[in-house]
CSV table of N, CA and C in Angstrom, one decimal:
chain,number,residue,atom,x,y,z
Q,1,MET,N,48.5,65.5,-58.4
Q,1,MET,CA,47.2,65.1,-58.9
Q,1,MET,C,46.4,66.3,-59.4
Q,2,ILE,N,45.7,66.1,-60.5
Q,2,ILE,CA,44.9,67.2,-61.0
Q,2,ILE,C,43.4,66.8,-61.0
Q,3,SER,N,42.6,67.7,-60.4
Q,3,SER,CA,41.2,67.5,-60.4
Q,3,SER,C,40.5,68.6,-61.2
Q,4,LEU,N,39.5,68.2,-62.0
Q,4,LEU,CA,38.6,69.1,-62.7
Q,4,LEU,C,37.3,69.2,-61.9
Q,5,GLY,N,37.0,70.4,-61.5
Q,5,GLY,CA,35.8,70.7,-60.8
Q,5,GLY,C,34.8,71.4,-61.8
Q,6,ILE,N,33.6,71.0,-61.7
Q,6,ILE,CA,32.5,71.5,-62.6
Q,6,ILE,C,31.3,72.0,-61.8
Q,7,ASP,N,30.9,73.2,-62.1
Q,7,ASP,CA,29.7,73.8,-61.5
Q,7,ASP,C,28.7,73.7,-62.7
Q,8,PRO,N,27.7,72.8,-62.6
Q,8,PRO,CA,26.8,72.5,-63.7
Q,8,PRO,C,25.8,73.6,-64.0
Q,9,GLY,N,25.3,73.6,-65.2
Q,9,GLY,CA,24.2,74.5,-65.7
Q,9,GLY,C,24.0,74.2,-67.2
Q,10,THR,N,23.2,75.0,-67.8
Q,10,THR,CA,23.0,74.9,-69.2
Q,10,THR,C,23.4,76.2,-69.9
Q,11,ALA,N,23.1,77.4,-69.3
Q,11,ALA,CA,23.5,78.7,-69.8
Q,11,ALA,C,25.0,78.9,-69.6
Q,12,THR,N,25.4,78.5,-68.4
Q,12,THR,CA,26.8,78.7,-67.9
Q,12,THR,C,27.3,77.5,-67.1
Q,13,VAL,N,28.4,76.9,-67.6
Q,13,VAL,CA,29.0,75.8,-66.9
Q,13,VAL,C,30.4,76.2,-66.4
Q,14,GLY,N,30.6,76.3,-65.1
Q,14,GLY,CA,31.9,76.6,-64.6
Q,14,GLY,C,32.8,75.4,-64.6
Q,15,TYR,N,34.1,75.7,-64.9
Q,15,TYR,CA,35.1,74.6,-64.8
Q,15,TYR,C,36.4,75.1,-64.2
Q,16,GLY,N,37.1,74.3,-63.5
Q,16,GLY,CA,38.4,74.7,-62.9
Q,16,GLY,C,39.3,73.5,-62.7
Q,17,PHE,N,40.5,73.6,-63.2
Q,17,PHE,CA,41.5,72.5,-63.0
Q,17,PHE,C,42.4,73.0,-61.9
Q,18,VAL,N,42.6,72.1,-60.9
Q,18,VAL,CA,43.5,72.4,-59.7
Q,18,VAL,C,44.4,71.3,-59.6
Q,19,GLU,N,45.7,71.6,-59.4
Q,19,GLU,CA,46.7,70.6,-59.2
Q,19,GLU,C,47.2,70.6,-57.7
Q,20,GLU,N,47.3,69.5,-57.1
Q,20,GLU,CA,47.9,69.4,-55.8
Q,20,GLU,C,49.2,68.7,-55.9
Q,21,ASP,N,50.3,69.3,-55.3
Q,21,ASP,CA,51.6,68.7,-55.4
Q,21,ASP,C,51.8,67.8,-54.2
Q,22,HIS,N,52.9,67.1,-54.1
Q,22,HIS,CA,53.2,66.1,-53.0
Q,22,HIS,C,53.1,66.7,-51.6
Q,23,ASP,N,53.4,68.0,-51.5
Q,23,ASP,CA,53.4,68.6,-50.2
Q,23,ASP,C,52.0,69.2,-49.8
Q,24,GLY,N,51.0,69.0,-50.7
Q,24,GLY,CA,49.6,69.5,-50.4
Q,24,GLY,C,49.4,70.9,-50.9
Q,25,GLY,N,50.4,71.5,-51.6
Q,25,GLY,CA,50.2,72.8,-52.2
Q,25,GLY,C,49.2,72.7,-53.4
Q,26,LEU,N,48.4,73.8,-53.5
Q,26,LEU,CA,47.4,73.8,-54.6
Q,26,LEU,C,47.8,74.9,-55.6
Q,27,ARG,N,47.5,74.6,-56.9
Q,27,ARG,CA,47.7,75.6,-58.0
Q,27,ARG,C,46.6,75.5,-59.0
Q,28,ALA,N,46.1,76.6,-59.4
Q,28,ALA,CA,45.1,76.6,-60.5
Q,28,ALA,C,45.8,76.5,-61.8
Q,29,ILE,N,45.3,75.5,-62.6
Q,29,ILE,CA,45.9,75.3,-63.9
Q,29,ILE,C,45.2,76.1,-65.0
Q,30,ALA,N,43.8,76.0,-64.9
Q,30,ALA,CA,43.0,76.7,-65.9
Q,30,ALA,C,41.6,76.8,-65.3
Q,31,TYR,N,40.9,77.8,-65.6
Q,31,TYR,CA,39.5,77.9,-65.2
Q,31,TYR,C,38.7,78.9,-66.1
Q,32,GLY,N,37.4,78.7,-66.1
Q,32,GLY,CA,36.6,79.5,-67.0
Q,32,GLY,C,35.2,79.0,-67.0
Q,33,VAL,N,34.5,79.4,-68.1
Q,33,VAL,CA,33.1,78.9,-68.2
Q,33,VAL,C,32.8,78.5,-69.7
Q,34,ILE,N,31.9,77.6,-69.8
Q,34,ILE,CA,31.3,77.2,-71.1
Q,34,ILE,C,30.0,77.9,-71.1
Q,35,THR,N,29.7,78.7,-72.1
Q,35,THR,CA,28.4,79.4,-72.2
Q,35,THR,C,27.6,78.9,-73.4
Q,36,THR,N,26.3,78.9,-73.3
Q,36,THR,CA,25.4,78.6,-74.4
Q,36,THR,C,24.4,79.7,-74.4
Q,37,ARG,N,23.9,80.0,-75.6
Q,37,ARG,CA,22.9,81.1,-75.7
Q,37,ARG,C,21.5,80.5,-75.5
Q,38,PRO,N,20.7,81.3,-74.8
Q,38,PRO,CA,19.3,80.9,-74.5
Q,38,PRO,C,18.4,80.6,-75.7
Q,39,GLN,N,18.7,81.3,-76.8
Q,39,GLN,CA,17.9,81.1,-78.0
Q,39,GLN,C,18.3,79.9,-78.8
Q,40,THR,N,19.4,79.3,-78.4
Q,40,THR,CA,19.8,78.0,-79.1
Q,40,THR,C,18.9,76.9,-78.6
Q,41,PRO,N,18.5,75.9,-79.5
Q,41,PRO,CA,17.7,74.8,-79.0
Q,41,PRO,C,18.4,74.0,-77.9
Q,42,MET,N,17.7,73.5,-77.0
Q,42,MET,CA,18.3,72.8,-75.8
Q,42,MET,C,19.2,71.6,-76.3
Q,43,TRP,N,18.8,70.9,-77.3
Q,43,TRP,CA,19.6,69.7,-77.7
Q,43,TRP,C,21.0,70.2,-78.2
Q,44,GLU,N,21.0,71.4,-78.8
Q,44,GLU,CA,22.3,71.9,-79.3
Q,44,GLU,C,23.1,72.4,-78.2
Q,45,ARG,N,22.5,73.1,-77.2
Q,45,ARG,CA,23.2,73.6,-76.0
Q,45,ARG,C,23.9,72.4,-75.3
Q,46,LEU,N,23.1,71.3,-75.2
Q,46,LEU,CA,23.6,70.1,-74.5
Q,46,LEU,C,24.8,69.5,-75.2
Q,47,ARG,N,24.7,69.5,-76.6
Q,47,ARG,CA,25.8,69.0,-77.4
Q,47,ARG,C,27.1,69.8,-77.2
Q,48,ILE,N,26.9,71.1,-77.2
Q,48,ILE,CA,28.0,72.1,-77.0
Q,48,ILE,C,28.7,71.8,-75.6
Q,49,ILE,N,27.9,71.6,-74.6
Q,49,ILE,CA,28.4,71.3,-73.3
Q,49,ILE,C,29.2,70.0,-73.3
Q,50,TYR,N,28.6,69.0,-73.8
Q,50,TYR,CA,29.2,67.7,-73.9
Q,50,TYR,C,30.6,67.7,-74.6
Q,51,GLU,N,30.6,68.3,-75.8
Q,51,GLU,CA,31.8,68.4,-76.5
Q,51,GLU,C,32.9,69.2,-75.9
Q,52,SER,N,32.4,70.3,-75.2
Q,52,SER,CA,33.4,71.2,-74.6
Q,52,SER,C,34.1,70.5,-73.4
Q,53,ILE,N,33.3,69.7,-72.6
Q,53,ILE,CA,33.8,69.0,-71.5
Q,53,ILE,C,34.9,68.0,-72.0
Q,54,VAL,N,34.5,67.2,-73.0
Q,54,VAL,CA,35.5,66.2,-73.5
Q,54,VAL,C,36.7,66.9,-74.0
Q,55,GLN,N,36.6,68.0,-74.7
Q,55,GLN,CA,37.8,68.8,-75.2
Q,55,GLN,C,38.6,69.3,-74.0
Q,56,LEU,N,38.0,69.8,-73.0
Q,56,LEU,CA,38.8,70.3,-71.8
Q,56,LEU,C,39.6,69.2,-71.2
Q,57,VAL,N,38.9,68.0,-71.0
Q,57,VAL,CA,39.6,66.8,-70.4
Q,57,VAL,C,40.8,66.4,-71.3
Q,58,GLN,N,40.6,66.4,-72.6
Q,58,GLN,CA,41.7,66.0,-73.5
Q,58,GLN,C,42.8,67.0,-73.4
Q,59,GLU,N,42.5,68.3,-73.3
Q,59,GLU,CA,43.5,69.3,-73.3
Q,59,GLU,C,44.3,69.4,-72.0
Q,60,HIS,N,43.7,69.2,-70.8
Q,60,HIS,CA,44.4,69.3,-69.6
Q,60,HIS,C,44.7,68.0,-68.8
Q,61,GLN,N,44.2,66.9,-69.3
Q,61,GLN,CA,44.5,65.6,-68.8
Q,61,GLN,C,44.4,65.5,-67.2
Q,62,PRO,N,43.3,65.8,-66.7
Q,62,PRO,CA,43.1,65.6,-65.2
Q,62,PRO,C,43.1,64.2,-64.8
Q,63,ASP,N,43.4,63.9,-63.5
Q,63,ASP,CA,43.4,62.6,-63.0
Q,63,ASP,C,42.0,62.1,-62.5
Q,64,ARG,N,41.2,63.1,-62.2
Q,64,ARG,CA,39.8,62.9,-61.7
Q,64,ARG,C,38.9,64.1,-62.0
Q,65,ALA,N,37.7,63.9,-61.7
Q,65,ALA,CA,36.7,65.0,-61.9
Q,65,ALA,C,35.7,65.0,-60.8
Q,66,ALA,N,35.1,66.2,-60.5
Q,66,ALA,CA,34.1,66.4,-59.5
Q,66,ALA,C,33.1,67.3,-60.0
Q,67,VAL,N,31.8,67.0,-59.7
Q,67,VAL,CA,30.7,67.8,-60.1
Q,67,VAL,C,29.8,68.1,-58.9
Q,68,GLU,N,29.3,69.3,-58.8
Q,68,GLU,CA,28.5,69.7,-57.7
Q,68,GLU,C,27.1,69.0,-57.9
Q,69,GLU,N,26.6,68.5,-56.8
Q,69,GLU,CA,25.2,67.9,-56.9
Q,69,GLU,C,24.2,69.0,-56.9
Q,70,MET,N,23.0,68.7,-57.4
Q,70,MET,CA,22.0,69.7,-57.5
Q,70,MET,C,21.3,69.9,-56.1
Q,71,PHE,N,20.9,71.1,-55.9
Q,71,PHE,CA,20.0,71.4,-54.8
Q,71,PHE,C,18.7,71.8,-55.4
Q,72,PHE,N,17.6,71.6,-54.7
Q,72,PHE,CA,16.3,71.9,-55.3
Q,72,PHE,C,16.1,73.4,-55.3
Q,73,ALA,N,15.8,73.8,-56.5
Q,73,ALA,CA,15.6,75.2,-56.8
Q,73,ALA,C,14.1,75.5,-56.6
Q,74,LYS,N,13.7,76.7,-56.4
Q,74,LYS,CA,12.3,77.1,-56.3
Q,74,LYS,C,11.6,77.0,-57.7
Q,75,ASN,N,12.4,77.3,-58.7
Q,75,ASN,CA,11.9,77.3,-60.0
Q,75,ASN,C,12.1,75.9,-60.7
Q,76,VAL,N,11.0,75.2,-60.9
Q,76,VAL,CA,11.1,73.9,-61.5
Q,76,VAL,C,11.7,73.9,-62.8
Q,77,THR,N,11.4,74.9,-63.7
Q,77,THR,CA,12.0,74.9,-65.0
Q,77,THR,C,13.5,75.0,-64.9
Q,78,THR,N,14.0,75.9,-64.0
Q,78,THR,CA,15.5,76.0,-63.8
Q,78,THR,C,16.1,74.7,-63.4
Q,79,ALA,N,15.4,74.0,-62.4
Q,79,ALA,CA,15.9,72.7,-61.9
Q,79,ALA,C,16.0,71.7,-63.0
Q,80,ILE,N,15.0,71.7,-63.9
Q,80,ILE,CA,15.0,70.7,-65.0
Q,80,ILE,C,16.2,71.0,-65.9
Q,81,THR,N,16.4,72.2,-66.3
Q,81,THR,CA,17.4,72.5,-67.3
Q,81,THR,C,18.8,72.3,-66.6
Q,82,VAL,N,19.0,72.6,-65.4
Q,82,VAL,CA,20.3,72.3,-64.7
Q,82,VAL,C,20.5,70.8,-64.6
Q,83,ALA,N,19.4,70.1,-64.4
Q,83,ALA,CA,19.5,68.6,-64.3
Q,83,ALA,C,19.9,68.0,-65.7
Q,84,GLN,N,19.4,68.6,-66.8
Q,84,GLN,CA,19.8,68.2,-68.1
Q,84,GLN,C,21.3,68.4,-68.3
Q,85,GLY,N,21.7,69.6,-68.0
Q,85,GLY,CA,23.1,70.0,-68.1
Q,85,GLY,C,24.0,69.1,-67.3
Q,86,ARG,N,23.6,68.8,-66.1
Q,86,ARG,CA,24.4,68.0,-65.2
Q,86,ARG,C,24.5,66.5,-65.8
Q,87,GLY,N,23.4,66.0,-66.3
Q,87,GLY,CA,23.4,64.7,-66.9
Q,87,GLY,C,24.4,64.6,-68.0
Q,88,VAL,N,24.4,65.6,-68.9
Q,88,VAL,CA,25.3,65.6,-70.1
Q,88,VAL,C,26.7,65.7,-69.6
Q,89,ILE,N,27.0,66.5,-68.6
Q,89,ILE,CA,28.3,66.7,-68.0
Q,89,ILE,C,28.8,65.3,-67.5
Q,90,LEU,N,28.0,64.6,-66.7
Q,90,LEU,CA,28.4,63.3,-66.2
Q,90,LEU,C,28.6,62.3,-67.3
Q,91,ALA,N,27.8,62.4,-68.3
Q,91,ALA,CA,28.0,61.4,-69.5
Q,91,ALA,C,29.3,61.8,-70.2
Q,92,ALA,N,29.6,63.0,-70.4
Q,92,ALA,CA,30.9,63.4,-71.0
Q,92,ALA,C,32.1,63.0,-70.2
Q,93,LEU,N,32.0,63.2,-68.9
Q,93,LEU,CA,33.1,62.8,-68.1
Q,93,LEU,C,33.3,61.3,-68.1
Q,94,ALA,N,32.1,60.6,-68.0
Q,94,ALA,CA,32.2,59.1,-68.0
Q,94,ALA,C,32.8,58.6,-69.3
Q,95,SER,N,32.5,59.3,-70.4
Q,95,SER,CA,33.1,58.8,-71.7
Q,95,SER,C,34.6,58.9,-71.7
Q,96,THR,N,35.2,59.8,-70.9
Q,96,THR,CA,36.6,59.9,-70.9
Q,96,THR,C,37.3,58.9,-69.9
Q,97,GLY,N,36.5,58.2,-69.1
Q,97,GLY,CA,37.1,57.2,-68.2
Q,97,GLY,C,37.6,57.8,-66.9
Q,98,LEU,N,37.4,59.1,-66.6
Q,98,LEU,CA,37.9,59.6,-65.4
Q,98,LEU,C,37.0,59.1,-64.2
Q,99,PRO,N,37.7,59.0,-63.0
Q,99,PRO,CA,36.9,58.7,-61.8
Q,99,PRO,C,36.1,60.0,-61.5
Q,100,ILE,N,34.9,59.9,-61.1
Q,100,ILE,CA,34.0,61.1,-60.9
Q,100,ILE,C,33.5,61.0,-59.5
Q,101,SER,N,33.6,62.2,-58.8
Q,101,SER,CA,33.0,62.3,-57.5
Q,101,SER,C,31.9,63.4,-57.6
Q,102,GLU,N,31.0,63.4,-56.7
Q,102,GLU,CA,29.9,64.4,-56.6
Q,102,GLU,C,29.8,65.0,-55.2
Q,103,TYR,N,29.6,66.3,-55.1
Q,103,TYR,CA,29.6,66.9,-53.8
Q,103,TYR,C,28.4,67.9,-53.7
Q,104,LYS,N,27.8,67.8,-52.5
Q,104,LYS,CA,26.7,68.7,-52.2
Q,104,LYS,C,27.3,70.1,-52.0
Q,105,PRO,N,26.6,71.2,-52.3
Q,105,PRO,CA,27.1,72.6,-52.0
Q,105,PRO,C,27.5,72.8,-50.6
Q,106,ASN,N,26.8,72.3,-49.6
Q,106,ASN,CA,27.2,72.4,-48.2
Q,106,ASN,C,28.5,71.8,-47.9
Q,107,ASN,N,28.8,70.6,-48.5
Q,107,ASN,CA,30.0,69.9,-48.3
Q,107,ASN,C,31.2,70.7,-48.9
Q,108,VAL,N,31.0,71.4,-50.0
Q,108,VAL,CA,32.0,72.2,-50.6
Q,108,VAL,C,32.3,73.4,-49.6
Q,109,LYS,N,31.3,74.0,-49.1
Q,109,LYS,CA,31.5,75.1,-48.2
Q,109,LYS,C,32.2,74.7,-46.9
Q,110,GLN,N,31.8,73.5,-46.4
Q,110,GLN,CA,32.4,73.0,-45.2
Q,110,GLN,C,33.9,72.7,-45.4
Q,111,SER,N,34.2,72.1,-46.6
Q,111,SER,CA,35.6,71.8,-46.9
Q,111,SER,C,36.5,73.0,-47.0
Q,112,LEU,N,35.9,74.1,-47.6
Q,112,LEU,CA,36.8,75.2,-47.8
Q,112,LEU,C,36.9,76.2,-46.6
Q,113,VAL,N,35.7,76.4,-45.9
Q,113,VAL,CA,35.8,77.4,-44.8
Q,113,VAL,C,35.3,76.9,-43.5
Q,114,GLY,N,35.0,75.6,-43.4
Q,114,GLY,CA,34.7,75.0,-42.2
Q,114,GLY,C,33.2,75.2,-41.7
Q,115,TYR,N,32.4,75.8,-42.6
Q,115,TYR,CA,31.0,76.0,-42.2
Q,115,TYR,C,30.1,75.8,-43.5
Q,116,GLY,N,29.2,74.9,-43.4
Q,116,GLY,CA,28.3,74.5,-44.5
Q,116,GLY,C,27.4,75.6,-44.9
Q,117,GLY,N,27.2,76.7,-44.1
Q,117,GLY,CA,26.3,77.8,-44.5
Q,117,GLY,C,27.0,79.0,-44.9
Q,118,ALA,N,28.3,78.8,-45.3
Q,118,ALA,CA,29.1,80.0,-45.7
Q,118,ALA,C,28.5,80.7,-46.9
Q,119,LYS,N,28.8,82.0,-47.0
Q,119,LYS,CA,28.2,82.8,-48.1
Q,119,LYS,C,29.3,82.8,-49.2
Q,120,LYS,N,28.7,83.0,-50.4
Q,120,LYS,CA,29.6,83.0,-51.6
Q,120,LYS,C,30.8,83.9,-51.5
Q,121,PRO,N,30.8,85.1,-51.0
Q,121,PRO,CA,32.1,85.9,-50.9
Q,121,PRO,C,33.1,85.2,-50.0
Q,122,GLN,N,32.7,84.5,-49.0
Q,122,GLN,CA,33.7,83.7,-48.2
Q,122,GLN,C,34.3,82.6,-49.0
Q,123,ILE,N,33.6,81.9,-49.7
Q,123,ILE,CA,34.1,80.8,-50.5
Q,123,ILE,C,35.1,81.3,-51.6
Q,124,GLN,N,34.6,82.4,-52.2
Q,124,GLN,CA,35.5,83.0,-53.3
Q,124,GLN,C,36.8,83.5,-52.7
Q,125,GLU,N,36.8,84.1,-51.6
Q,125,GLU,CA,38.0,84.6,-51.0
Q,125,GLU,C,38.9,83.4,-50.6
Q,126,MET,N,38.3,82.4,-50.1
Q,126,MET,CA,39.1,81.2,-49.7
Q,126,MET,C,39.8,80.5,-50.9
Q,127,VAL,N,39.0,80.5,-52.0
Q,127,VAL,CA,39.6,79.9,-53.2
Q,127,VAL,C,40.8,80.8,-53.7
Q,128,ARG,N,40.6,82.1,-53.6
Q,128,ARG,CA,41.7,83.0,-54.0
Q,128,ARG,C,42.9,82.7,-53.1
Q,129,MET,N,42.7,82.6,-51.8
Q,129,MET,CA,43.8,82.4,-50.9
Q,129,MET,C,44.5,81.1,-51.1
Q,130,LEU,N,43.7,80.0,-51.2
Q,130,LEU,CA,44.3,78.6,-51.3
Q,130,LEU,C,45.1,78.5,-52.6
Q,131,LEU,N,44.6,79.2,-53.6
Q,131,LEU,CA,45.3,79.0,-54.9
Q,131,LEU,C,46.3,80.2,-55.2
Q,132,ASN,N,46.6,81.0,-54.2
Q,132,ASN,CA,47.5,82.1,-54.3
Q,132,ASN,C,47.3,83.0,-55.5
Q,133,LEU,N,46.0,83.3,-55.7
Q,133,LEU,CA,45.6,84.2,-56.8
Q,133,LEU,C,45.6,85.6,-56.4
Q,134,GLU,N,45.9,86.5,-57.3
Q,134,GLU,CA,45.8,88.0,-57.0
Q,134,GLU,C,44.4,88.4,-56.8
Q,135,ASP,N,43.5,87.9,-57.6
Q,135,ASP,CA,42.1,88.3,-57.6
Q,135,ASP,C,41.2,87.1,-57.4
Q,136,ILE,N,40.0,87.3,-57.0
Q,136,ILE,CA,39.0,86.3,-57.0
Q,136,ILE,C,38.7,85.9,-58.4
Q,137,PRO,N,38.7,84.6,-58.7
Q,137,PRO,CA,38.4,84.1,-60.0
Q,137,PRO,C,37.0,84.6,-60.5
Q,138,ARG,N,36.9,85.0,-61.7
Q,138,ARG,CA,35.6,85.5,-62.3
Q,138,ARG,C,35.3,84.7,-63.6
Q,139,PRO,N,34.1,84.4,-63.9
Q,139,PRO,CA,32.9,84.7,-63.2
Q,139,PRO,C,32.7,83.8,-62.0
Q,140,ASP,N,31.6,84.0,-61.3
Q,140,ASP,CA,31.4,83.2,-60.1
Q,140,ASP,C,31.4,81.7,-60.3
Q,141,ASP,N,30.8,81.3,-61.5
Q,141,ASP,CA,30.8,79.9,-61.8
Q,141,ASP,C,32.1,79.3,-61.9
Q,142,ALA,N,33.1,80.0,-62.4
Q,142,ALA,CA,34.5,79.5,-62.4
Q,142,ALA,C,35.1,79.3,-61.0
Q,143,ALA,N,34.8,80.3,-60.1
Q,143,ALA,CA,35.3,80.3,-58.7
Q,143,ALA,C,34.6,79.1,-58.0
Q,144,ASP,N,33.3,78.8,-58.3
Q,144,ASP,CA,32.6,77.7,-57.7
Q,144,ASP,C,33.3,76.4,-58.2
Q,145,ALA,N,33.6,76.3,-59.5
Q,145,ALA,CA,34.2,75.1,-60.0
Q,145,ALA,C,35.6,74.8,-59.4
Q,146,LEU,N,36.4,75.9,-59.2
Q,146,LEU,CA,37.6,75.7,-58.5
Q,146,LEU,C,37.4,75.2,-57.1
Q,147,ALA,N,36.4,75.7,-56.4
Q,147,ALA,CA,36.1,75.3,-55.0
Q,147,ALA,C,35.8,73.8,-55.0
Q,148,ILE,N,35.0,73.3,-56.0
Q,148,ILE,CA,34.7,71.9,-56.1
Q,148,ILE,C,35.9,71.1,-56.4
Q,149,ALA,N,36.8,71.5,-57.2
Q,149,ALA,CA,38.1,70.8,-57.5
Q,149,ALA,C,38.9,70.7,-56.2
Q,150,ILE,N,39.0,71.8,-55.4
Q,150,ILE,CA,39.8,71.8,-54.2
Q,150,ILE,C,39.1,70.8,-53.2
Q,151,THR,N,37.8,70.8,-53.1
Q,151,THR,CA,37.1,69.9,-52.2
Q,151,THR,C,37.4,68.5,-52.6
Q,152,ASP,N,37.4,68.2,-53.9
Q,152,ASP,CA,37.7,66.9,-54.4
Q,152,ASP,C,39.2,66.4,-54.0
Q,153,LEU,N,40.1,67.3,-54.2
Q,153,LEU,CA,41.5,67.0,-53.8
Q,153,LEU,C,41.6,66.7,-52.3
Q,154,HIS,N,41.0,67.6,-51.5
Q,154,HIS,CA,41.0,67.4,-50.1
Q,154,HIS,C,40.4,66.0,-49.7
Q,155,SER,N,39.2,65.7,-50.3
Q,155,SER,CA,38.5,64.5,-50.0
Q,155,SER,C,39.3,63.2,-50.5
Q,156,THR,N,39.9,63.4,-51.6
Q,156,THR,CA,40.7,62.3,-52.1
Q,156,THR,C,42.0,62.0,-51.3
Q,157,ARG,N,42.6,63.1,-50.8
Q,157,ARG,CA,43.8,62.9,-49.9
Q,157,ARG,C,43.4,62.3,-48.6
Q,158,TYR,N,42.2,62.8,-48.1
Q,158,TYR,CA,41.7,62.2,-46.8
Q,158,TYR,C,41.4,60.7,-46.9
Q,159,ALA,N,40.7,60.4,-48.0
Q,159,ALA,CA,40.4,59.0,-48.3
Q,159,ALA,C,41.7,58.1,-48.4
Q,160,GLY,N,42.7,58.6,-49.0
Q,160,GLY,CA,44.0,57.9,-49.1
Q,160,GLY,C,44.6,57.7,-47.8
Q,161,LEU,N,44.5,58.7,-46.9
Q,161,LEU,CA,45.1,58.6,-45.5
Q,161,LEU,C,44.4,57.6,-44.7
Q,162,MET,N,43.1,57.5,-44.9
Q,162,MET,CA,42.3,56.5,-44.2
Q,162,MET,C,42.6,55.1,-44.6
Q,163,GLU,N,43.0,54.9,-45.9
Q,163,GLU,CA,43.4,53.6,-46.4
Q,163,GLU,C,44.7,53.1,-45.9
Q,164,ASP,N,45.6,54.1,-45.5
Q,164,ASP,CA,46.9,53.7,-45.1
Q,164,ASP,C,46.9,53.1,-43.7
C-alpha cells in the first residue's frame, strides 16, 4: 500500500510517498516540496498547489492520502494562508478519488516516537530510521510529509487489524 503524506502550506507544501509491504516494511518512493513565490497572487499560488498535487497523484498512483490538520498559529495571517492551502490540497485530493485521512501534529509525533510532545529532530531521525535513509530528508516540510504518510500507514494497518 502506498500513502501520500502532505504537510500543508502556501509558500511550501511538503509531500512524501511511502510504501508499506506485506511484512510491514516501509520504503520512501518520492518526497519533496511544492513551492510558490510570495509575490505571486494568492489565487495563482493556490492553482499551482492544486495542479501539482493532482499531477503527483497521477504520477505515483498512491492508494490513499493523509494531510496534517492545522494547529492554531499565533499569527492570524499565517493561519489563514495555511488554511487556504490546506483547503486546496483537500479539494485536489478529493478530485482524484483517493481516500483521505487527517492527523493532528501530536498524533503524528505519538505514532512515530511514542510521545506527542516530541521535538522536530526526534521526528526527523525516526523518519530516517524507519525508511532506512542515509540522511534526514530535506527540507523539513518533506520530512514532515513522510512522517504523516508513515502515520497513515500505521493507522490504516491498525484499523484493518481491528476489523479482523
